[in-house]
Coordinates of C-alpha atoms in Angstrom, one line a residue:
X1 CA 172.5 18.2 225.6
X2 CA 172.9 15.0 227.4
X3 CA 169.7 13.2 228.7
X4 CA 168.5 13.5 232.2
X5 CA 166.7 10.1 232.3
X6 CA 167.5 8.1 229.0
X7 CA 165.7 4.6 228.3
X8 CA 166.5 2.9 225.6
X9 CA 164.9 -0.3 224.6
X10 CA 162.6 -0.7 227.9
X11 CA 160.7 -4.2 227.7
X12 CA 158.4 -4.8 230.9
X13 CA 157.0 -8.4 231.1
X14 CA 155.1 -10.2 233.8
X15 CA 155.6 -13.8 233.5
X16 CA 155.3 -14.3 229.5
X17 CA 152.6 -11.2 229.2
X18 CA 154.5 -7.9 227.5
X19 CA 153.2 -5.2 229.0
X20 CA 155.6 -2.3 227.8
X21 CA 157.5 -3.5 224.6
X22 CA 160.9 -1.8 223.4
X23 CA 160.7 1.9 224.8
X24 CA 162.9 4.6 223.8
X25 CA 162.3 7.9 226.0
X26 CA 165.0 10.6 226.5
X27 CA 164.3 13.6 228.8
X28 CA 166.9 16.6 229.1
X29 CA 167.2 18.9 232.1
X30 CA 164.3 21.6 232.1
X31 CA 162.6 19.2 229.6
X32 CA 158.6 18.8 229.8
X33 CA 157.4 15.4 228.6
X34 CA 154.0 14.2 228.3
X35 CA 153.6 10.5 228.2
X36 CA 149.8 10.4 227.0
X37 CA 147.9 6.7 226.5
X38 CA 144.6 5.0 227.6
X39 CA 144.2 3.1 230.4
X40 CA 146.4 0.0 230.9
X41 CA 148.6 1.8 228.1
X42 CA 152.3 1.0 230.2
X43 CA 151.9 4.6 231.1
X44 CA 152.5 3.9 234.9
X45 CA 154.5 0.9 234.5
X46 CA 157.2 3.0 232.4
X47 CA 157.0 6.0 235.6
X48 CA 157.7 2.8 238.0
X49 CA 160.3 1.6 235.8
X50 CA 162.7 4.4 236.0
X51 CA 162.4 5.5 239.7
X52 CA 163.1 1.4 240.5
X53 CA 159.9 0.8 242.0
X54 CA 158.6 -2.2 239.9
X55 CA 157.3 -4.9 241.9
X56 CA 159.2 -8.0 242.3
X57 CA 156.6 -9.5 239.8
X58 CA 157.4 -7.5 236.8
X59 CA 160.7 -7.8 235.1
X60 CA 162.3 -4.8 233.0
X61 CA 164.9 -5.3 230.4
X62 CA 167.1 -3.0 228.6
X63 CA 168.6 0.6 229.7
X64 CA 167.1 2.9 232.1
X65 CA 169.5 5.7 232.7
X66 CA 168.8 8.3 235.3
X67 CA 171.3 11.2 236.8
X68 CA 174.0 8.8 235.1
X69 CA 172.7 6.2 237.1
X70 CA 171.6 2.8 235.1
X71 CA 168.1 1.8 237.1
X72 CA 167.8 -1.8 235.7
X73 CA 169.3 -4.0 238.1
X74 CA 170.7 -1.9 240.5
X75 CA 169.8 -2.6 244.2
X76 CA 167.2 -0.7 246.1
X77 CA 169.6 0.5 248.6
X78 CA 171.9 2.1 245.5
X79 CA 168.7 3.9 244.0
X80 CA 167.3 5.5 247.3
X81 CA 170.5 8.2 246.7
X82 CA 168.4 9.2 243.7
X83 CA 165.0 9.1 244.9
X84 CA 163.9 12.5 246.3
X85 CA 167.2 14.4 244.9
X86 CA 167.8 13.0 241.2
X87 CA 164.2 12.3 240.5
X88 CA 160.4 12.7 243.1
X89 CA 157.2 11.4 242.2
X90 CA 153.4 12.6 242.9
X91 CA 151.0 10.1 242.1
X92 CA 147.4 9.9 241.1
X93 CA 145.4 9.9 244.5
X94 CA 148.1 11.0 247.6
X95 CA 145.3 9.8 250.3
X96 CA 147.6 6.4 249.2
X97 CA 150.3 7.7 248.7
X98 CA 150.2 9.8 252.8
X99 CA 150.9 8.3 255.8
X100 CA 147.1 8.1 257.8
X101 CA 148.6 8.1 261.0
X102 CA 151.1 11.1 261.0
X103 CA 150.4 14.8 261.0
X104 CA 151.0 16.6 257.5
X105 CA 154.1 18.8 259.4
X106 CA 155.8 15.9 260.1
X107 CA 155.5 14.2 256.5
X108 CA 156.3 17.1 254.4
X109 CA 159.9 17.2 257.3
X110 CA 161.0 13.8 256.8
X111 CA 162.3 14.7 253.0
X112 CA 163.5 17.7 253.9
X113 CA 165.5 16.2 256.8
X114 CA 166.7 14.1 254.5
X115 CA 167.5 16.8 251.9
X116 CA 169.5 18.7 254.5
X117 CA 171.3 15.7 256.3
X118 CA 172.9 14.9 252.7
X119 CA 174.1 18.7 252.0
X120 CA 175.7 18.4 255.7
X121 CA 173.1 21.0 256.6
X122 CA 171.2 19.3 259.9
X123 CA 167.6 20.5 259.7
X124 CA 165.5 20.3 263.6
X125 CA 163.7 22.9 265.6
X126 CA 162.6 26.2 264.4
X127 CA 164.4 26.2 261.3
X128 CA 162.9 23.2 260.3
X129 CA 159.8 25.0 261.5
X130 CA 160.7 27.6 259.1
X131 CA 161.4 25.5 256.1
X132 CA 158.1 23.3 256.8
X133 CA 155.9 26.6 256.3
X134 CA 158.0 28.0 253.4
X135 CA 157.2 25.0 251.6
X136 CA 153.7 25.0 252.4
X137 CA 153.5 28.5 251.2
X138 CA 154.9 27.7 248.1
X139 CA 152.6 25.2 247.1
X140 CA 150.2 27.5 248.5
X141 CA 148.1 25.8 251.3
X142 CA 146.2 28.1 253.2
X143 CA 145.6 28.0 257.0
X144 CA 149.2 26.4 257.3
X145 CA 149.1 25.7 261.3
X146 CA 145.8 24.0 261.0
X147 CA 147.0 22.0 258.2
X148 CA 150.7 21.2 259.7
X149 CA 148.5 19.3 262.5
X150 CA 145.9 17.9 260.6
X151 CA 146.1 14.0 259.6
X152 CA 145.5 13.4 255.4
X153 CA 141.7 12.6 256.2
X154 CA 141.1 16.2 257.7
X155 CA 142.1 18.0 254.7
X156 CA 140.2 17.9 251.2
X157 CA 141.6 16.2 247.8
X158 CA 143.3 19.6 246.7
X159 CA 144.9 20.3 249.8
X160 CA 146.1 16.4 250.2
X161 CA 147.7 16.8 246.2
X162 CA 149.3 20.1 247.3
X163 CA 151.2 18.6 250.7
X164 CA 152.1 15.5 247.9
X165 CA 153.8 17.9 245.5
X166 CA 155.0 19.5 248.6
X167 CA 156.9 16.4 249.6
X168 CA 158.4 15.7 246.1
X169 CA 159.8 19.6 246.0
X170 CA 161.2 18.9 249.4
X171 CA 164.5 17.4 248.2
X172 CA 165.0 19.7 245.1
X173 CA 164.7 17.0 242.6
X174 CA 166.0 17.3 239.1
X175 CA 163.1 15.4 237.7
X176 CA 159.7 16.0 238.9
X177 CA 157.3 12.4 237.5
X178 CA 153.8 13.3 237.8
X179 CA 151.6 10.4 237.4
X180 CA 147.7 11.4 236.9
X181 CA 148.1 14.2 239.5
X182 CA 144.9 15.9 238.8
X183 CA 142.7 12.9 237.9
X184 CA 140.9 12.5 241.0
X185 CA 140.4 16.3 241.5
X186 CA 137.3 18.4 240.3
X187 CA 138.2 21.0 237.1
X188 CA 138.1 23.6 239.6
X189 CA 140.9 22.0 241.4
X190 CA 142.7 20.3 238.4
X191 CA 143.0 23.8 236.3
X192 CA 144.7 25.0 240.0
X193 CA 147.1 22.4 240.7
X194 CA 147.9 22.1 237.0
X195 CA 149.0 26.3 237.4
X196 CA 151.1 25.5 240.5
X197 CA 153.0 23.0 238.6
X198 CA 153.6 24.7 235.6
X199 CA 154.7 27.7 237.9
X200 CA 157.0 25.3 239.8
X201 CA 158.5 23.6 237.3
X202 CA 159.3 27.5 235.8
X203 CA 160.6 28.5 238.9
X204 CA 163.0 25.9 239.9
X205 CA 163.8 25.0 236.0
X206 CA 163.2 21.0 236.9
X207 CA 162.5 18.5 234.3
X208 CA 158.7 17.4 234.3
X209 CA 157.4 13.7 233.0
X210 CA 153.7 14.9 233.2
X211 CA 151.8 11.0 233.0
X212 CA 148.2 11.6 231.9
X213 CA 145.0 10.2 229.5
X214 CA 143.4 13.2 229.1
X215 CA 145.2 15.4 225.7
X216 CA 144.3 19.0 227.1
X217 CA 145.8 18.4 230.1
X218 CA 148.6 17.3 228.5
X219 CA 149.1 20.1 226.5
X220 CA 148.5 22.8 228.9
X221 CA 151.9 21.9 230.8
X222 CA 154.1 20.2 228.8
X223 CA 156.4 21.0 225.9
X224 CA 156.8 17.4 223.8
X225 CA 154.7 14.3 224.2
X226 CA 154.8 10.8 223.6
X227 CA 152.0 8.4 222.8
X228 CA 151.8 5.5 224.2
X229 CA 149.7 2.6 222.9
X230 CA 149.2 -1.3 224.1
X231 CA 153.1 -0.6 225.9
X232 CA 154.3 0.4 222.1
X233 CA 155.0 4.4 221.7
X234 CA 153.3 5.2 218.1
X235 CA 154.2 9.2 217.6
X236 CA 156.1 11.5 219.5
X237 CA 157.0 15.0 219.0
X238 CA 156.2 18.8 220.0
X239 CA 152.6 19.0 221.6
X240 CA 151.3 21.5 219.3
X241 CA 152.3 19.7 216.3
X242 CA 150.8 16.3 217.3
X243 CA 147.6 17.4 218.6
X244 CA 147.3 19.9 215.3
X245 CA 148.7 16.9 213.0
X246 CA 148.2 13.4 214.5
X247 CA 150.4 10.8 211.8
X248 CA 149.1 7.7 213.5
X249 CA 145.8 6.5 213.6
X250 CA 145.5 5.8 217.4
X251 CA 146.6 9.9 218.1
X252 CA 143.9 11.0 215.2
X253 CA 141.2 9.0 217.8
X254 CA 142.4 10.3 220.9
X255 CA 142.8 14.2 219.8
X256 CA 139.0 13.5 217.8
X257 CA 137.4 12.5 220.9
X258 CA 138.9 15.3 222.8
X259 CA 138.3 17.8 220.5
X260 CA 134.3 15.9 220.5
X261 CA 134.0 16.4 224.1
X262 CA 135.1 20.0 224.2
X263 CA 132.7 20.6 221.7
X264 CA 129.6 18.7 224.1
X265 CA 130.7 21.0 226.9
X266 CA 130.4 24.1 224.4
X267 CA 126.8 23.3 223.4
X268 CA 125.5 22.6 227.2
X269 CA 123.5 25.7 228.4

């Protein structure tokens, strides 16, 4: 099956500092992916890389390949075609990633305005009324009136993660890249947005790159990960195989200190 997003040979640099060093990652449709690392690990910077959104500062060379679109060194203009149909993106913390000055209703209709202006479909007035709630209900917000008119502030961390993955459904996308979606969220939360994605994903048979540091996380959603270490991928393979048998070193640490950790939690009272 041909690749949804194919990057071969990714180098990101800043100035003469390698930050993400020859990258191969290849993603089918209906793929899940996780891309598992520590902190500083290129993790983000490879997310950023194939949606187009480095900053001016970092280069990228090689082959980023998305929808049958090459990503390195096309113009911004040429990629925004892609963005929200081809591939959407929630990231770590959406109180930065929402506007704080507009009303949830009318950030979760811009993309799908957007959405229906390309299929030749006009969206405005009750229908886009309509398709404003029947997103929200899918992503299950409750109270949706009272959230429609509340600003980002108003609402709490779950609620704020739900209206981002909201907003990257809006447009249908192909490839759904979550970056850290449920780091800032207590477990409670996490385990619950982490269900709604996986449901989702299901539903609408996208392709996930699921970005996170945390292993159990990783392997409740996703289907094959990678490993990411210093920018350099050091294993890859199906999830239950590379958390059962790590080959490299650095994946023996991180599934031992998960594995220690579940094990502290199992002995508190």
């Amino acid at each position: 099956m041909s690749a949804l997003l194919d990057i071969a040979g990714l180098t990101i640099k800043t100035g003469t500092t390698t930050l993400v060093e020859s990258l191969n990652l290849r993603i089918a449709p209906g793929e899940r992916l996780g891309l598992i690392g520590e902190s500083g690990s290129g993790k983000s910077l490879t997310a950023m890389a194939a949606t187009g959104l480095l900053p001016p500062s970092i280069k990228a060379t090689g082959s980023v390949t998305l929808a049958g679109q090459q990503i390195i060194g096309t113009p911004d203009h040429q990629l925004n075609r892609l963005r929200g149909t081809a591939v959407a993106v929630v990231f770590q913390e959406p109180l930065t990633a929402l506007d704080p000055l507009m009303r949830i209703g009318r950030q979760i209709a811009g993309p799908l305005q957007r959405r229906a202006a390309r299929d030749g479909n006009p969206l405005s007035g009750a229908a886009l009324d309509k398709a404003i709630f029947d997103l929200m209900a899918d992503v299950a917000l409750p109270d949706p009136q009272r959230i429609a008119h509340a600003y980002p502030h108003e609402i709490s961390g779950g609620q704020r993660q739900r209206v981002a993955i909201a907003m990257a459904l809006a447009c249908r996308p192909d490839l759904l890249i979550a970056d850290e979606p449920t780091t800032a969220l207590d477990v409670t939360t996490q385990a619950e947005i982490l269900r709604l994605l996986d449901n989702l994903v299901r539903q609408r048979n996208m392709a996930l790159l699921f970005i996170s540091h945390d292993l159990p996380v990783v392997a409740s959603i996703v289907d094959r990960v990678a490993v990411l270490r210093r920018g350099v991928i050091v294993e890859t393979g199906p999830v239950a195989e590379i958390f059962a048998r790590p080959q490299h070193d650095y994946t023996a640490t991180l599934v031992a200190a998960a594995h220690a950790f579940d094990a502290a939690l199992g002995e508190q009272p």
